[in-house]
DNA sequence: AATGATTTCAACCGCGTGTCT
DNA sequence: AAGACACGCGGTTGAAATCAT
């Protein structure tokens, strides 16, 4: 089976798997455009990457989803929507494709069952796509727009690296997500709580001011450890969420 | 046993984003 | 600033497996 461009498509054979595995072991992951040539495979780079990430990676857990994994998946999905890569990042050994497939086959059916009886209008609300919380890049290049006009500072007293102008406030778009967060915070002044994570454009969880200050102070620490903003928000908010009863 | 319906999941596709020149 | 390129993501597809009749 070959595509119009001459590259092979469809299911991978064992010999192809062996070639790809050997290539990645030799050269490491990345530079996927070089992989087909290096491995001697008549496959496109996308296909090679996908095969490695979803099937050949040695750390993949191909077993049944455990109860706590499902529990975590539900919480994460409620928080993030269909951000499968982020969800999979919190489930060791699981790939985004695994998580997506599991959700589409198991959870969606359960949720639909759970929602049965609600009005059509409500169903439309459920089906409404999530407001996208754009992730920040994992790494910053020196020309990255995220850093335009910002300064990297080194706090010598604590050996922490931070970005000035508020806590890692680096968006250059028309509406800064962090500014929105601050807006939401001021809206919540009455009850003296602060929002922490978004779903459907709203902030969720109620951390008190002192807790919020504490956690945001830690945010830049997490960046220095290679974590993303998304990781940070998940850590502080995930277990505060009310879990959706999915018809158990 | 045969056949059609349903489910599962690996793979493909198109698109958005970041980087480089 | 603009275009080319690579990477990564989520949605969708379709073949294979499983189930029901």
Coordinates of C-alpha atoms (C1' of nucleotides) in Angstrom, one line a residue:
Chain A
X1 CA 0.0 0.0 0.0
X2 CA 1.6 3.2 -1.2
X3 CA 0.4 6.8 -1.2
X4 CA 0.5 9.1 -4.2
X5 CA 3.9 10.3 -3.1
X6 CA 5.3 6.8 -3.1
X7 CA 5.6 6.4 0.7
X8 CA 4.1 3.3 2.3
X9 CA 0.8 3.7 4.3
X10 CA -1.3 1.5 6.5
X11 CA -0.3 -1.0 9.2
X12 CA 3.3 -1.4 10.2
X13 CA 5.1 -4.7 9.7
X14 CA 7.4 -6.1 12.3
X15 CA 10.5 -5.5 10.2
X16 CA 9.5 -1.8 9.9
X17 CA 9.0 -1.6 13.6
X18 CA 12.5 -3.1 14.1
X19 CA 14.0 -0.6 11.8
X20 CA 12.4 2.3 13.4
X21 CA 13.2 1.1 16.9
X22 CA 16.8 0.6 16.0
X23 CA 17.0 4.1 14.4
X24 CA 15.5 5.8 17.4
X25 CA 17.8 3.9 19.8
X26 CA 20.8 4.9 17.7
X27 CA 19.9 8.6 17.0
X28 CA 17.4 9.4 19.7
X29 CA 14.0 10.9 19.3
X30 CA 13.5 14.1 17.3
X31 CA 14.6 15.2 13.8
X32 CA 11.8 13.1 12.4
X33 CA 12.3 14.4 8.9
X34 CA 15.6 12.4 9.0
X35 CA 14.2 9.2 10.4
X36 CA 12.8 7.6 7.2
X37 CA 16.2 8.0 5.5
X38 CA 18.2 6.9 8.5
X39 CA 16.1 3.9 9.2
X40 CA 15.7 2.9 5.6
X41 CA 11.9 3.2 5.8
X42 CA 9.6 4.1 3.0
X43 CA 7.4 6.0 5.4
X44 CA 6.7 9.7 5.9
X45 CA 8.1 11.4 9.0
X46 CA 4.7 11.8 10.5
X47 CA 4.0 8.2 10.3
X48 CA 7.4 7.3 11.9
X49 CA 6.8 9.7 14.7
X50 CA 3.3 8.5 15.4
X51 CA 4.4 4.9 15.3
X52 CA 7.1 5.5 17.8
X53 CA 5.1 7.7 20.2
X54 CA 1.9 5.6 20.1
X55 CA 3.3 2.1 19.9
X56 CA 7.0 1.5 20.0
X57 CA 8.1 3.7 22.9
X58 CA 9.4 1.3 25.6
X59 CA 7.6 3.0 28.5
X60 CA 4.2 2.6 27.1
X61 CA 1.7 0.9 29.3
X62 CA -0.6 -1.2 27.2
X63 CA -2.6 -2.7 30.0
X64 CA -6.1 -1.9 31.1
X65 CA -6.8 1.5 32.5
X66 CA -6.8 1.3 36.3
X67 CA -9.6 2.8 38.3
X68 CA -7.4 5.6 39.6
X69 CA -6.2 6.3 36.0
X70 CA -9.8 6.6 34.9
X71 CA -10.6 8.8 37.9
X72 CA -7.7 11.1 37.1
X73 CA -8.6 11.2 33.4
X74 CA -12.1 12.3 34.2
X75 CA -10.9 15.1 36.4
X76 CA -8.4 16.2 33.8
X77 CA -10.9 16.1 31.1
X78 CA -13.3 18.2 33.1
X79 CA -10.5 20.7 33.6
X80 CA -8.9 20.6 30.2
X81 CA -11.4 19.3 27.7
X82 CA -10.0 17.4 24.8
X83 CA -6.4 18.3 25.5
X84 CA -5.3 14.7 25.1
X85 CA -1.6 15.3 25.2
X86 CA -1.8 17.2 28.5
X87 CA -4.0 14.5 30.0
X88 CA -1.7 11.8 28.8
X89 CA 1.2 13.7 30.3
X90 CA -0.3 13.1 33.7
X91 CA -0.9 9.4 33.1
X92 CA 2.5 7.7 33.0
X93 CA 2.8 5.2 30.2
X94 CA -0.3 6.4 28.4
X95 CA -0.2 8.1 25.0
X96 CA -2.5 10.8 23.9
X97 CA -4.0 8.4 21.3
X98 CA -4.7 5.8 24.0
X99 CA -6.4 8.4 26.2
X100 CA -8.4 9.7 23.3
X101 CA -9.5 6.3 22.2
X102 CA -10.4 5.2 25.7
X103 CA -12.4 8.4 26.2
X104 CA -14.2 8.1 22.9
X105 CA -15.1 4.4 23.4
X106 CA -15.7 4.2 27.2
X107 CA -16.2 7.6 28.8
X108 CA -18.2 9.4 26.2
X109 CA -20.8 6.7 26.3
X110 CA -21.0 6.9 30.1
X111 CA -21.2 10.6 30.1
X112 CA -23.9 10.5 27.4
X113 CA -25.8 8.0 29.6
X114 CA -25.3 10.2 32.6
X115 CA -26.6 13.3 30.7
X116 CA -29.6 11.4 29.2
X117 CA -32.8 13.1 30.3
X118 CA -31.5 16.6 30.0
X119 CA -33.0 18.8 27.4
X120 CA -31.6 19.1 23.9
X121 CA -30.6 22.7 24.7
X122 CA -28.5 21.4 27.6
X123 CA -27.0 18.7 25.3
X124 CA -25.9 21.5 23.0
X125 CA -24.3 23.2 25.9
X126 CA -22.4 20.0 26.8
X127 CA -21.3 19.6 23.2
X128 CA -20.0 23.2 23.0
X129 CA -16.3 23.2 22.4
X130 CA -14.1 24.2 25.3
X131 CA -12.6 27.7 25.4
X132 CA -9.0 27.1 24.5
X133 CA -6.4 27.8 27.1
X134 CA -3.4 28.2 24.9
X135 CA -0.3 26.5 26.3
X136 CA 2.9 28.3 26.6
X137 CA 5.9 26.9 24.7
X138 CA 7.9 24.4 26.6
X139 CA 11.1 26.3 25.8
X140 CA 11.9 29.9 25.0
X141 CA 14.1 30.9 22.1
X142 CA 15.7 34.2 22.3
X143 CA 13.4 35.5 19.6
X144 CA 10.3 34.0 21.2
X145 CA 7.4 36.4 21.2
X146 CA 6.6 35.3 24.7
X147 CA 9.7 37.0 25.8
X148 CA 9.4 40.2 23.8
X149 CA 10.1 43.1 26.2
X150 CA 10.5 40.8 29.1
X151 CA 13.6 40.2 31.2
X152 CA 14.9 37.0 32.6
X153 CA 16.0 37.7 36.2
X154 CA 18.0 35.6 38.6
X155 CA 17.0 35.7 42.2
X156 CA 20.3 35.1 43.9
X157 CA 18.9 34.8 47.3
X158 CA 16.8 31.8 46.3
X159 CA 18.6 30.7 43.2
X160 CA 15.4 31.0 41.3
X161 CA 15.0 32.1 37.7
X162 CA 12.0 34.3 37.0
X163 CA 10.5 36.5 34.4
X164 CA 9.7 40.0 35.4
X165 CA 6.5 41.8 34.8
X166 CA 4.2 39.7 37.0
X167 CA 4.4 36.0 37.4
X168 CA 5.6 34.8 34.0
X169 CA 3.1 37.1 32.3
X170 CA 4.4 36.7 28.8
X171 CA 1.5 36.9 26.4
X172 CA 1.7 39.5 23.7
X173 CA -1.8 38.9 22.4
X174 CA -4.7 41.3 22.6
X175 CA -5.9 39.7 25.8
X176 CA -3.4 38.4 28.2
X177 CA -4.6 35.2 29.9
X178 CA -3.0 36.4 33.1
X179 CA -4.8 39.7 32.9
X180 CA -8.0 37.8 32.5
X181 CA -7.1 35.8 35.6
X182 CA -6.5 39.0 37.5
X183 CA -9.9 40.3 36.3
X184 CA -11.5 37.2 37.5
X185 CA -9.7 37.5 40.8
X186 CA -11.0 41.0 41.4
X187 CA -14.5 39.8 40.5
X188 CA -14.1 37.3 43.3
X189 CA -13.0 39.8 45.9
X190 CA -16.3 39.7 47.6
X191 CA -15.8 36.2 48.8
X192 CA -12.1 36.6 49.2
X193 CA -11.2 33.7 47.0
X194 CA -9.2 33.4 43.9
X195 CA -9.9 31.3 40.7
X196 CA -7.2 28.9 39.6
X197 CA -8.2 27.1 36.5
X198 CA -10.5 27.5 33.6
X199 CA -13.2 25.4 32.1
X200 CA -15.6 26.7 29.5
X201 CA -14.1 30.1 29.9
X202 CA -14.8 30.3 33.6
X203 CA -12.4 29.9 36.5
X204 CA -12.8 27.0 38.8
X205 CA -11.8 26.1 42.3
X206 CA -11.7 28.5 45.2
X207 CA -8.4 29.1 46.7
X208 CA -8.2 31.8 49.4
X209 CA -5.9 34.7 48.8
X210 CA -3.0 33.5 50.9
X211 CA -3.2 30.1 49.2
X212 CA -3.2 31.7 45.8
X213 CA -0.2 33.9 46.6
X214 CA 1.6 30.9 47.9
X215 CA 0.9 28.8 44.8
X216 CA 1.7 31.6 42.3
X217 CA 5.0 32.2 44.0
X218 CA 5.8 28.6 43.3
X219 CA 4.9 29.0 39.6
X220 CA 8.2 30.2 38.4
X221 CA 10.0 27.5 40.5
X222 CA 8.1 25.0 38.5
X223 CA 9.2 26.6 35.2
X224 CA 12.7 26.2 36.3
X225 CA 12.1 22.6 36.8
X226 CA 10.9 22.2 33.2
X227 CA 7.2 22.2 33.9
X228 CA 4.7 24.1 32.0
X229 CA 2.1 26.5 33.2
X230 CA -0.4 23.9 32.5
X231 CA 1.4 21.5 34.9
X232 CA 1.3 24.1 37.6
X233 CA -2.4 24.7 37.3
X234 CA -3.2 21.1 37.3
X235 CA -1.2 20.5 40.4
X236 CA -2.9 23.1 42.5
X237 CA -6.4 22.6 41.2
X238 CA -7.0 19.1 40.1
X239 CA -8.0 17.6 43.4
X240 CA -10.2 20.5 44.4
X241 CA -12.5 19.7 41.5
X242 CA -15.9 18.1 42.0
X243 CA -15.7 14.8 40.0
X244 CA -18.4 14.1 37.5
X245 CA -20.4 11.1 38.4
X246 CA -20.2 9.1 35.3
X247 CA -23.0 6.6 35.9
X248 CA -21.2 4.2 38.2
Chain B
dA1 C1' -21.7 -21.9 10.9
dA2 C1' -22.9 -17.7 8.5
dT3 C1' -23.8 -13.1 8.5
dG4 C1' -24.6 -8.4 9.8
dA5 C1' -23.9 -5.0 13.5
dT6 C1' -21.0 -3.0 16.7
dT7 C1' -16.7 -1.9 18.9
dT8 C1' -11.9 -1.0 19.2
dC9 C1' -7.8 1.2 18.2
dA10 C1' -3.9 2.1 14.9
dA11 C1' -3.1 5.2 11.5
dC12 C1' -4.0 9.1 8.6
dC13 C1' -5.1 14.0 7.7
dG14 C1' -5.4 18.8 8.2
dC15 C1' -4.3 22.6 10.7
dG16 C1' -2.0 25.6 14.1
dT17 C1' 2.3 27.1 16.0
dG18 C1' 7.2 27.9 16.5
dT19 C1' 11.7 28.4 14.3
dC20 C1' 14.8 29.6 10.9
dT21 C1' 16.4 32.1 6.9
Chain C
dA1 C1' 8.2 40.9 7.3
dA2 C1' 7.4 36.9 4.8
dG3 C1' 7.8 32.3 3.4
dA4 C1' 9.4 27.6 4.1
dC5 C1' 9.8 24.0 7.0
dA6 C1' 9.3 20.9 11.0
dC7 C1' 6.8 19.5 14.8
dG8 C1' 2.8 18.4 17.5
dC9 C1' -2.0 18.1 18.2
dG10 C1' -6.9 16.7 17.9
dG11 C1' -10.5 14.9 14.8
dT12 C1' -11.6 11.3 11.8
dT13 C1' -11.3 7.0 9.3
dG14 C1' -11.3 2.3 8.3
dA15 C1' -9.6 -2.5 9.0
dA16 C1' -9.8 -6.0 12.3
dA17 C1' -11.9 -8.1 16.1
dT18 C1' -15.8 -9.2 18.7
dC19 C1' -20.6 -9.8 19.5
dA20 C1' -25.5 -10.8 18.5
dT21 C1' -28.8 -13.1 15.9

